[in-house]
Coordinates of C-alpha atoms and ligand atoms in Angstrom, one line a residue:
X936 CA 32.7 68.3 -54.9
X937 CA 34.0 67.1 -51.2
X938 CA 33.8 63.6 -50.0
X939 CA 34.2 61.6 -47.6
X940 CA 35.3 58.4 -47.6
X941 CA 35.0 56.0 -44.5
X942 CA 37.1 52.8 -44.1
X943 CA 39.1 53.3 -47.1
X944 CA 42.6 51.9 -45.8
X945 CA 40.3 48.9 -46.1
X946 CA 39.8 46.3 -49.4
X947 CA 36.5 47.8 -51.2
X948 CA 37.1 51.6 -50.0
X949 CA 40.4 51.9 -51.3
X950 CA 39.3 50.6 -54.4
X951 CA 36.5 53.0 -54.6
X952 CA 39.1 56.0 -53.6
X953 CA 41.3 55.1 -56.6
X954 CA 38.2 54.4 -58.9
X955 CA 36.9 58.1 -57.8
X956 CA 40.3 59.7 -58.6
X957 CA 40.7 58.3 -62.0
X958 CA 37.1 58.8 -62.8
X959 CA 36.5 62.4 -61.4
X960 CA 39.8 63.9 -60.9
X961 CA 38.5 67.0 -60.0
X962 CA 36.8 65.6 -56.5
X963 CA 38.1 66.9 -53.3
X964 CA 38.2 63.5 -50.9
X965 CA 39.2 63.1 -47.7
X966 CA 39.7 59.5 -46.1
X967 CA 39.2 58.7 -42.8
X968 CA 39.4 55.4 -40.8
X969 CA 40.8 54.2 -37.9
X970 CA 43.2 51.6 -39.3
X971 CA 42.1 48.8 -37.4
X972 CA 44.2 45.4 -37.9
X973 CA 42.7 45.4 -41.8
X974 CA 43.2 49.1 -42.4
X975 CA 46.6 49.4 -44.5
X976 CA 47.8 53.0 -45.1
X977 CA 50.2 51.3 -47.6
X978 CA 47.4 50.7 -49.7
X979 CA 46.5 54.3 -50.2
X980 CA 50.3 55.3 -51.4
X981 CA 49.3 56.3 -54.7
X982 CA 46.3 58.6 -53.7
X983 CA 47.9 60.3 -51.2
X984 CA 50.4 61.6 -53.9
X985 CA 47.3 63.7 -55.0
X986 CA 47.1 66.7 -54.1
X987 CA 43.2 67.0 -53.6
X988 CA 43.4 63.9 -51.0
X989 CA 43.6 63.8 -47.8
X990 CA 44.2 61.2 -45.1
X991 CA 43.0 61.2 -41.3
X992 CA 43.1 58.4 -39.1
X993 CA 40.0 58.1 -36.8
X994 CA 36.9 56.4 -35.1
X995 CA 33.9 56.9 -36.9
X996 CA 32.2 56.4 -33.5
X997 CA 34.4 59.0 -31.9
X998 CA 32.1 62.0 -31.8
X999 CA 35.2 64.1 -31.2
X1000 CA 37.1 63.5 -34.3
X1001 CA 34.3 63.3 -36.3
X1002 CA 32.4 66.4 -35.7
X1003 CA 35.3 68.8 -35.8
X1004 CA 36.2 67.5 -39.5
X1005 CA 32.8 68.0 -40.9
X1006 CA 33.0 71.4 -38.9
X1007 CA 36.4 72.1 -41.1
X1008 CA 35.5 70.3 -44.4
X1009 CA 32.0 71.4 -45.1
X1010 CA 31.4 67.7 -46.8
X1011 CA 29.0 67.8 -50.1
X1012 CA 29.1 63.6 -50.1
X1013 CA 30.0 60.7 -47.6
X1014 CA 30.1 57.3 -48.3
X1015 CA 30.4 55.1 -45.3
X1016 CA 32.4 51.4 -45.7
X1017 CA 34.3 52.0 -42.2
X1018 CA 33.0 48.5 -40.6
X1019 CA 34.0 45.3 -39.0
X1020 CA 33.6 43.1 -41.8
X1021 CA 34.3 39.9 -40.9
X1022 CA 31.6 37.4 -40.3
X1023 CA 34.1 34.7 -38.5
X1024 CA 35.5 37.6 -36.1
X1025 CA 31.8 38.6 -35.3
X1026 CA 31.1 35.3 -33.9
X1027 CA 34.0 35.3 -32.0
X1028 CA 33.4 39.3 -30.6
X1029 CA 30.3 40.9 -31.5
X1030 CA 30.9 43.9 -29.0
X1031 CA 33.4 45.6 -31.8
X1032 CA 30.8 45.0 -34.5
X1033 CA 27.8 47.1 -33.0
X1034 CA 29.9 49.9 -32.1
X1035 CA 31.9 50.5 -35.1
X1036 CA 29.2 49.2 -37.4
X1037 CA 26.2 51.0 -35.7
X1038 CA 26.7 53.7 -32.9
X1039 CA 29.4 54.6 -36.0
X1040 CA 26.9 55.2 -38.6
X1041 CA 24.8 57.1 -35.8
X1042 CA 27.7 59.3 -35.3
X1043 CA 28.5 60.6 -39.0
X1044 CA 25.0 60.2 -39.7
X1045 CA 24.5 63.1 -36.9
X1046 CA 27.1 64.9 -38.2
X1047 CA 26.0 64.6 -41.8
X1048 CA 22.8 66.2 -40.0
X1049 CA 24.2 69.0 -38.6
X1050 CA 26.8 70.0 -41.4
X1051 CA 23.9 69.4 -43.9
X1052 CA 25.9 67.0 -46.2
X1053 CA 23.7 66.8 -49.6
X1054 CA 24.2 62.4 -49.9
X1055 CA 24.8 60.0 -47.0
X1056 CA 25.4 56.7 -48.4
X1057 CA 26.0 53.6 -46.9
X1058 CA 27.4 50.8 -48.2
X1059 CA 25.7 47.7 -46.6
X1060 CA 25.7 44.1 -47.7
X1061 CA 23.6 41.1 -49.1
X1062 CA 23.8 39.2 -45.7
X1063 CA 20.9 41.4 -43.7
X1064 CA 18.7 39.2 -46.4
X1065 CA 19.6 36.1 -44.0
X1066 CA 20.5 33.1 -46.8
X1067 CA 18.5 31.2 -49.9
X1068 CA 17.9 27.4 -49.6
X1069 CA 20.1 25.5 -51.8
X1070 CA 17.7 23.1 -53.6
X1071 CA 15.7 26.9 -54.8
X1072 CA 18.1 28.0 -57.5
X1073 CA 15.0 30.2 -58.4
X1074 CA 14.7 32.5 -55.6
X1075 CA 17.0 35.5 -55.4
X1076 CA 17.3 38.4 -53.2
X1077 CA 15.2 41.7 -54.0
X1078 CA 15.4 44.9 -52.2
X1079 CA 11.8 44.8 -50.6
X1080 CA 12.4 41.2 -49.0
X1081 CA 12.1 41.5 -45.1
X1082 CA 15.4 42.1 -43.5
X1083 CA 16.5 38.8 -41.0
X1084 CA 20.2 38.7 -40.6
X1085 CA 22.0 35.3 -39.4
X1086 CA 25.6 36.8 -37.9
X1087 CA 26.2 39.3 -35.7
X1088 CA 28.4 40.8 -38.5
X1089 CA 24.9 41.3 -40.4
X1090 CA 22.7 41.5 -37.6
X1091 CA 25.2 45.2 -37.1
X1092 CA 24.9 45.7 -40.7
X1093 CA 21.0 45.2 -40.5
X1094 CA 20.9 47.8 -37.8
X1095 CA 23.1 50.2 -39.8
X1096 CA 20.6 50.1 -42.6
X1097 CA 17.7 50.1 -40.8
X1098 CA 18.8 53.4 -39.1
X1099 CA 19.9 55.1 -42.2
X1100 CA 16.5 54.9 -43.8
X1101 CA 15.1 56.0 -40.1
X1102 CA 17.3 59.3 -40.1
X1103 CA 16.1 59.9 -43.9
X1104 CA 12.4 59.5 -42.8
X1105 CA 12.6 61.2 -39.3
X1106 CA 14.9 63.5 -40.4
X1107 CA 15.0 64.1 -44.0
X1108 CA 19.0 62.7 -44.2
X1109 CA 19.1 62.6 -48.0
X1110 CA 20.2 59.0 -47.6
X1111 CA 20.7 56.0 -49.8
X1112 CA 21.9 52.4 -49.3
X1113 CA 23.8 49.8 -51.1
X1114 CA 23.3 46.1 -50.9
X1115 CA 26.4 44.2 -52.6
X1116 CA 27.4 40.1 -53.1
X1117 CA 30.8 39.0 -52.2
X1118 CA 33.6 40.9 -53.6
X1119 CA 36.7 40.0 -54.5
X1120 CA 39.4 41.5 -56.3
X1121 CA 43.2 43.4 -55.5
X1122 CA 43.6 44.6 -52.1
X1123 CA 41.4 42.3 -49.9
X1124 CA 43.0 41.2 -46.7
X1125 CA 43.6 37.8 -46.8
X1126 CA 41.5 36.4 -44.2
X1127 CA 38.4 36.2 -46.6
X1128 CA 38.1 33.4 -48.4
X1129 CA 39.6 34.1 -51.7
X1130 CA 43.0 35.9 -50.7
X1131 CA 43.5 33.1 -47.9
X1132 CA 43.5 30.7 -49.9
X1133 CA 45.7 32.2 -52.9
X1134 CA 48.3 32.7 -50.5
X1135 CA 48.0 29.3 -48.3
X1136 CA 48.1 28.2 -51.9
X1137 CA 51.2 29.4 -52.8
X1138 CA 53.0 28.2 -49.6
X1139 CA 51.3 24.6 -50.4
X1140 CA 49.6 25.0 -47.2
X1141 CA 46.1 23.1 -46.2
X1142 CA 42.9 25.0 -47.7
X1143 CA 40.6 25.5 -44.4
X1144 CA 36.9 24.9 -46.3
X1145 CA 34.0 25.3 -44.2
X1146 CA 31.2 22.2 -43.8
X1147 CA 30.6 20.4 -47.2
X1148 CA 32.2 23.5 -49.3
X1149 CA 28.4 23.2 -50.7
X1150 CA 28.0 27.0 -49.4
X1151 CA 27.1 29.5 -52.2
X1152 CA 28.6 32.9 -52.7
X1153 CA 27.6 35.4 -55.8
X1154 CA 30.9 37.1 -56.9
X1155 CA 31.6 40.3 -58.0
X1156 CA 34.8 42.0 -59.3
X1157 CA 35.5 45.2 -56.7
X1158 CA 35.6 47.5 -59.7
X1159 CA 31.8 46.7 -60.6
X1160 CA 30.7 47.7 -57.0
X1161 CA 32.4 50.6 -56.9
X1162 CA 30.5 51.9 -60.4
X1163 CA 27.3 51.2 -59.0
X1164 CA 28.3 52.9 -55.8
X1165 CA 29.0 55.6 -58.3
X1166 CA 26.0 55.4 -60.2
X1167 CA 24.2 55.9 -56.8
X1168 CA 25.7 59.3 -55.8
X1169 CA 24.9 60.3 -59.3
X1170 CA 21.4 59.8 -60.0
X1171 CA 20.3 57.1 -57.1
X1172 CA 17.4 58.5 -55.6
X1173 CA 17.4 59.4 -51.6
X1174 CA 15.5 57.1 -49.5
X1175 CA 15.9 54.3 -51.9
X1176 CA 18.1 50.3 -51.4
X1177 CA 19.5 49.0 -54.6
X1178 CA 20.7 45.6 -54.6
X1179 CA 24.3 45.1 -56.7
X1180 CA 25.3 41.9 -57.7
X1181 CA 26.0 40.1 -61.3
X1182 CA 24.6 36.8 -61.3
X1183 CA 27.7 35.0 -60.5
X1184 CA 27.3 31.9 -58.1
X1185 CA 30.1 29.7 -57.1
X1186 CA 29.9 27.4 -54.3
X1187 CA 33.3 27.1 -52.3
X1188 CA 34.8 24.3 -53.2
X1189 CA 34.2 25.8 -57.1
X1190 CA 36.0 28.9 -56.3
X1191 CA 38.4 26.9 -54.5
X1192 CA 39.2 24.6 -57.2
X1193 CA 39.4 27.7 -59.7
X1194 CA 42.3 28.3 -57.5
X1195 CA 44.2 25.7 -57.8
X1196 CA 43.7 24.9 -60.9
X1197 CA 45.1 28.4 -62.3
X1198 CA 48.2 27.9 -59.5
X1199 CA 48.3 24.6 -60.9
X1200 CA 48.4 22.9 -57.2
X1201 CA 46.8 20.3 -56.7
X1202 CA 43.0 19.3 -55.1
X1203 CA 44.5 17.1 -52.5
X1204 CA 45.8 21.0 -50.6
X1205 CA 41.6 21.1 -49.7
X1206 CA 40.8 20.0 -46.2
X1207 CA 37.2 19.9 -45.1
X1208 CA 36.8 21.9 -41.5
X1209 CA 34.4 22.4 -39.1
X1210 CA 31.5 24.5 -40.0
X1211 CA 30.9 28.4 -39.4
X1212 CA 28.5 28.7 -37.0
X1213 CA 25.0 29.8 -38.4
X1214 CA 26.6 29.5 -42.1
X1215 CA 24.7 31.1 -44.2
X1216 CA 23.8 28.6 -47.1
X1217 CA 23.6 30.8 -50.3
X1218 CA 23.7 34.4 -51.4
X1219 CA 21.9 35.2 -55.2
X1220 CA 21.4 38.9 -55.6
X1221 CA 18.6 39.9 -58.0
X1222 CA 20.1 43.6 -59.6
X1223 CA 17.1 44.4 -62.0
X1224 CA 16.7 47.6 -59.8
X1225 CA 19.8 49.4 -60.0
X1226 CA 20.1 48.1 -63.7
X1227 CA 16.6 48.9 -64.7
X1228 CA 16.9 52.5 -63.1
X1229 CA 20.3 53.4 -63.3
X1230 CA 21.9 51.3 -66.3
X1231 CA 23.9 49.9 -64.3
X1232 CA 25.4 45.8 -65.7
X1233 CA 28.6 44.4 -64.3
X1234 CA 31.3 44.4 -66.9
X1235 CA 33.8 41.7 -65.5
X1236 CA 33.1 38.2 -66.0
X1237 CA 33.9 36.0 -63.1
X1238 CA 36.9 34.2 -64.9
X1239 CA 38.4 37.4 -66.3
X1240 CA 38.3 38.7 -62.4
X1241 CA 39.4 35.5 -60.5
X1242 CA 42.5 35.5 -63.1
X1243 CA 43.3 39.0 -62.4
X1244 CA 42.6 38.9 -59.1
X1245 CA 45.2 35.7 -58.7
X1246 CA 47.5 37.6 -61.2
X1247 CA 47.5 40.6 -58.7
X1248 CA 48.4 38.9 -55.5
X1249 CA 50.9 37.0 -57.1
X1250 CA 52.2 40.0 -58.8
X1251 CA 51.9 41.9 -55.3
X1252 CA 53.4 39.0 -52.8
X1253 CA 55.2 42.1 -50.9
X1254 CA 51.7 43.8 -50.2
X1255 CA 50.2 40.4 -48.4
X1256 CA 53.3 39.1 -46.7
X1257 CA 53.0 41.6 -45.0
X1258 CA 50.5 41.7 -43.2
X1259 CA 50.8 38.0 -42.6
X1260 CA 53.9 39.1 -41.0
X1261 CA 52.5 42.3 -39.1
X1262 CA 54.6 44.4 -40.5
X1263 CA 52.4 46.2 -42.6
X1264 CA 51.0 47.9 -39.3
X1265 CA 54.5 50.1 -39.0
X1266 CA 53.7 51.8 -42.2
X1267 CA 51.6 54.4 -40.5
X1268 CA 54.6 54.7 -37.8
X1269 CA 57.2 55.5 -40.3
X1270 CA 54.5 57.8 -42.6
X1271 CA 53.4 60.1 -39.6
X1272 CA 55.4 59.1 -36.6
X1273 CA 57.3 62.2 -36.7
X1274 CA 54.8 64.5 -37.7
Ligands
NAD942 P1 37.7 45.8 -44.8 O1 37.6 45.0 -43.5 O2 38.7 45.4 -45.8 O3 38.0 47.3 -44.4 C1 37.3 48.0 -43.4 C2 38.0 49.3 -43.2 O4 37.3 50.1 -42.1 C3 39.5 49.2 -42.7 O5 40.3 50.1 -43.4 C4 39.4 49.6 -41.2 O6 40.6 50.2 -40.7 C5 38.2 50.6 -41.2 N1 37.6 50.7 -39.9 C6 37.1 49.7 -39.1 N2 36.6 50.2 -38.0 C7 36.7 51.6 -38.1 C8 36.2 52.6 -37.3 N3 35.6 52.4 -36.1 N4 36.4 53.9 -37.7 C9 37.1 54.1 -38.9 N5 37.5 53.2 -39.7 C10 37.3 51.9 -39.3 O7 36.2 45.8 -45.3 P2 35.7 45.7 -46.8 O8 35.6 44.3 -47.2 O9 36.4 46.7 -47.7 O10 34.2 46.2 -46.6 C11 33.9 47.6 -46.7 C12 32.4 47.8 -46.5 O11 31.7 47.1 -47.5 C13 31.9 47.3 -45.2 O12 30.9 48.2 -44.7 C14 31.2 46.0 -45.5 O13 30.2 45.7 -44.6 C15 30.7 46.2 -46.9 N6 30.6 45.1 -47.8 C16 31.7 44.3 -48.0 C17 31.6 43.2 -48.9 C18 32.7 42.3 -49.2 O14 32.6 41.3 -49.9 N7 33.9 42.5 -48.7 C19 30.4 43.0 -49.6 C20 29.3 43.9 -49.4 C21 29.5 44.9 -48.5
DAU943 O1 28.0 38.9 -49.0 C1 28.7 40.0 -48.7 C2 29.7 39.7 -47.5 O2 30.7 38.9 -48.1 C3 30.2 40.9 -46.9 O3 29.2 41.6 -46.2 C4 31.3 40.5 -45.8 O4 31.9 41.7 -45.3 C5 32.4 39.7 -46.5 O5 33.3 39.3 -45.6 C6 31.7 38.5 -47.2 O6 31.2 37.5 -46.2 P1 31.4 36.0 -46.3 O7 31.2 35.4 -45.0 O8 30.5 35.4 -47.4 O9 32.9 35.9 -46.8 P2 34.2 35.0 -46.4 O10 35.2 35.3 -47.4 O11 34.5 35.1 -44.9 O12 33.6 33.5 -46.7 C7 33.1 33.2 -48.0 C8 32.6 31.7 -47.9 O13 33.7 30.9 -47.7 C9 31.7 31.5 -46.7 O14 30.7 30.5 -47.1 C10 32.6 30.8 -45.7 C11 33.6 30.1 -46.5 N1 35.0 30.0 -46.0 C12 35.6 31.2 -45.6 C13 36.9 31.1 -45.0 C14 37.6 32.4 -44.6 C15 35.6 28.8 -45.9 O15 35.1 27.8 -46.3 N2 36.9 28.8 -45.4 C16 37.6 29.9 -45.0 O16 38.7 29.8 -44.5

């Protein structure tokens, strides 16, 4: 088996890489991404000690780079997570967002095409659902609910998805998509909200929170996603969304108070900001689909996975600080400057 494995200097697709290696040892996979400001090489150090890994740093967009390596590496499997992925920056600078997050997909889904991979998957997100009122804590979000996406972080991700069943219709891509909640877990740069504010935290810094902090999220520990991602490529069937998500809302100022409380610093470090533009109110994923069909349950509880999670970036201050300092972007300078 041969995969490919988009975006994975990145939070969830590193993750995923190490979870694939430990899992299915024998897999061939091959990493590429273009190690944009939150792609850390450094994070991949252990799996590119194995000898069936390989890393190549490249546009997904870039036609050029990616034909010629699915020319040479005859991929069975990829698994796409190379993205913009931050709402904030989005609605700062869309421009970045639809070309990574959708001329991008175009570009390996041609590929795929043409080099006949036997699974395109691509991981996509809760947000192309839009958001749930907050006074209807009965509504969640099911994979057949009409797609109207609030950022231009989701409207790109929207696109994405909306392509990739397009190529599997038009074109028979064996394709499926994933639709996950808010991850959080080791390895997430810390401009989202639960690695900011674990290391403002730590420096007893001001906690930004958006609004009223009222905003709900629905949690999942990294590890979960990347078994149902997992799952998928097993026995998922082509053509089909499943939804992934374990029930697990928090509003903001919850998780931020979880926080602080397990720091032990104290409540008065939360300042109320201005709001996101367009802020999405609440996110609930319904996952009887992808339990119902492929067995699929999360396994970490929420305060099992904020503790490690806390645990693992105090545990890892090196790994953060950083990249708050910049530093972390010599890594690939020093790994394959002189090659
Ligand atoms: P991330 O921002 O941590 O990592 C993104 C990775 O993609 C980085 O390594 C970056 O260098 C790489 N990349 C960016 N542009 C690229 C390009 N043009 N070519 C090649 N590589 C490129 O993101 P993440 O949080 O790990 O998210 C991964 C995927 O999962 C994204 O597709 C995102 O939409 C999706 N997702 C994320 C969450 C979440 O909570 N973080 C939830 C659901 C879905
Ligand atoms: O739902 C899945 C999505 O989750 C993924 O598709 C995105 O890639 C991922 O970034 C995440 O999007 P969010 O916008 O929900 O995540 P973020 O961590 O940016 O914000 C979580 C909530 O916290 C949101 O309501 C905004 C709020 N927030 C965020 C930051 C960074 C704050 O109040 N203060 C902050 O400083």
């Amino acid at each position: 088996m041969k995969m490919l494995v988009t975006g994975a200097a990145g939070f969830i697709g590193s993750n995923f890489v190490f979870y694939m290696q430990e899992e299915h040892p024998d897999y061939d996979i091959v990493v590429l991404d273009a190690l944009t400001y939150c792609g850390n090489l450094e994070t991949l150090k252990p799996a590119l000690k194995k000898k069936n890994f390989r890393f190549v740093k490249g546009d997904i967009a870039d036609r050029d780079v990616v034909f010629p390596l699915f020319r040479e590496e005859k991929f069975d499997v990829v698994v796409n997570f190379a993205a913009e992925s931050h709402v904030d920056r989005s609605i700062e600078d869309p421009g970045i967002f639809l070309k990574t997050n959708i001329l991008g997909t175009q570009v390996l889904m041609d590929a795929a095409r043409e080099y006949q991979v036997s699974r395109f998957h691509q991981v996509g997100t809760d947000e192309v659902y839009g958001d749930l009122p907050l006074d209807r804590p009965d509504l969640f979000f099911t994979e057949d609910m009409p797609i109207t996406a609030s950022s231009p972080y989701s409207a790109s991700k929207a696109s994405a998805d909306l392509l990739a069943l397009a190529y599997h219709r038009t074109y028979g891509l064996p394709v499926t998509i994933s639709r996950c909640s808010n991850n959080y877990g080791p390895y997430q740069f810390p401009e989202k909200l639960i690695p900011l504010m674990i290391a403002r935290a730590l420096d007893d810094k001001d906690l930004p929170v958006y609004g009223t902090g009222e905003n709900v999220r629905d949690w999942l520990y990294v590890k979960d996603h990347c078994r149902a991602i997992d799952r998928i490529l097993q026995d998922g069937e082509v053509g089909q969304v499943y939804n992934i998500g374990g029930h697990n809302e928090r509003t903001n100022l919850q998780v931020v108070k979880t926080i602080l409380h397990q720091l032990g610093k104290p409540e008065s470090l939360i300042t109320f900001v201005g709001d996101r533009k367009g802020h999405d109110l609440r996110y609930a994923i319904d996952p009887t689909k992808i339990h119902d069909q492929l067995g699929w349950l999360p396994t970490t509880a929420f305060d099992d996975g904020i503790r490690q999670t806390i645990d693992w970036y105090l545990e890892n201050k090196a790994w953060w600080e950083r990249i708050i300092s910049g530093e972390y972007q010599q890594y690939y300078k020093e790994m394959y400057g002189n090659r």
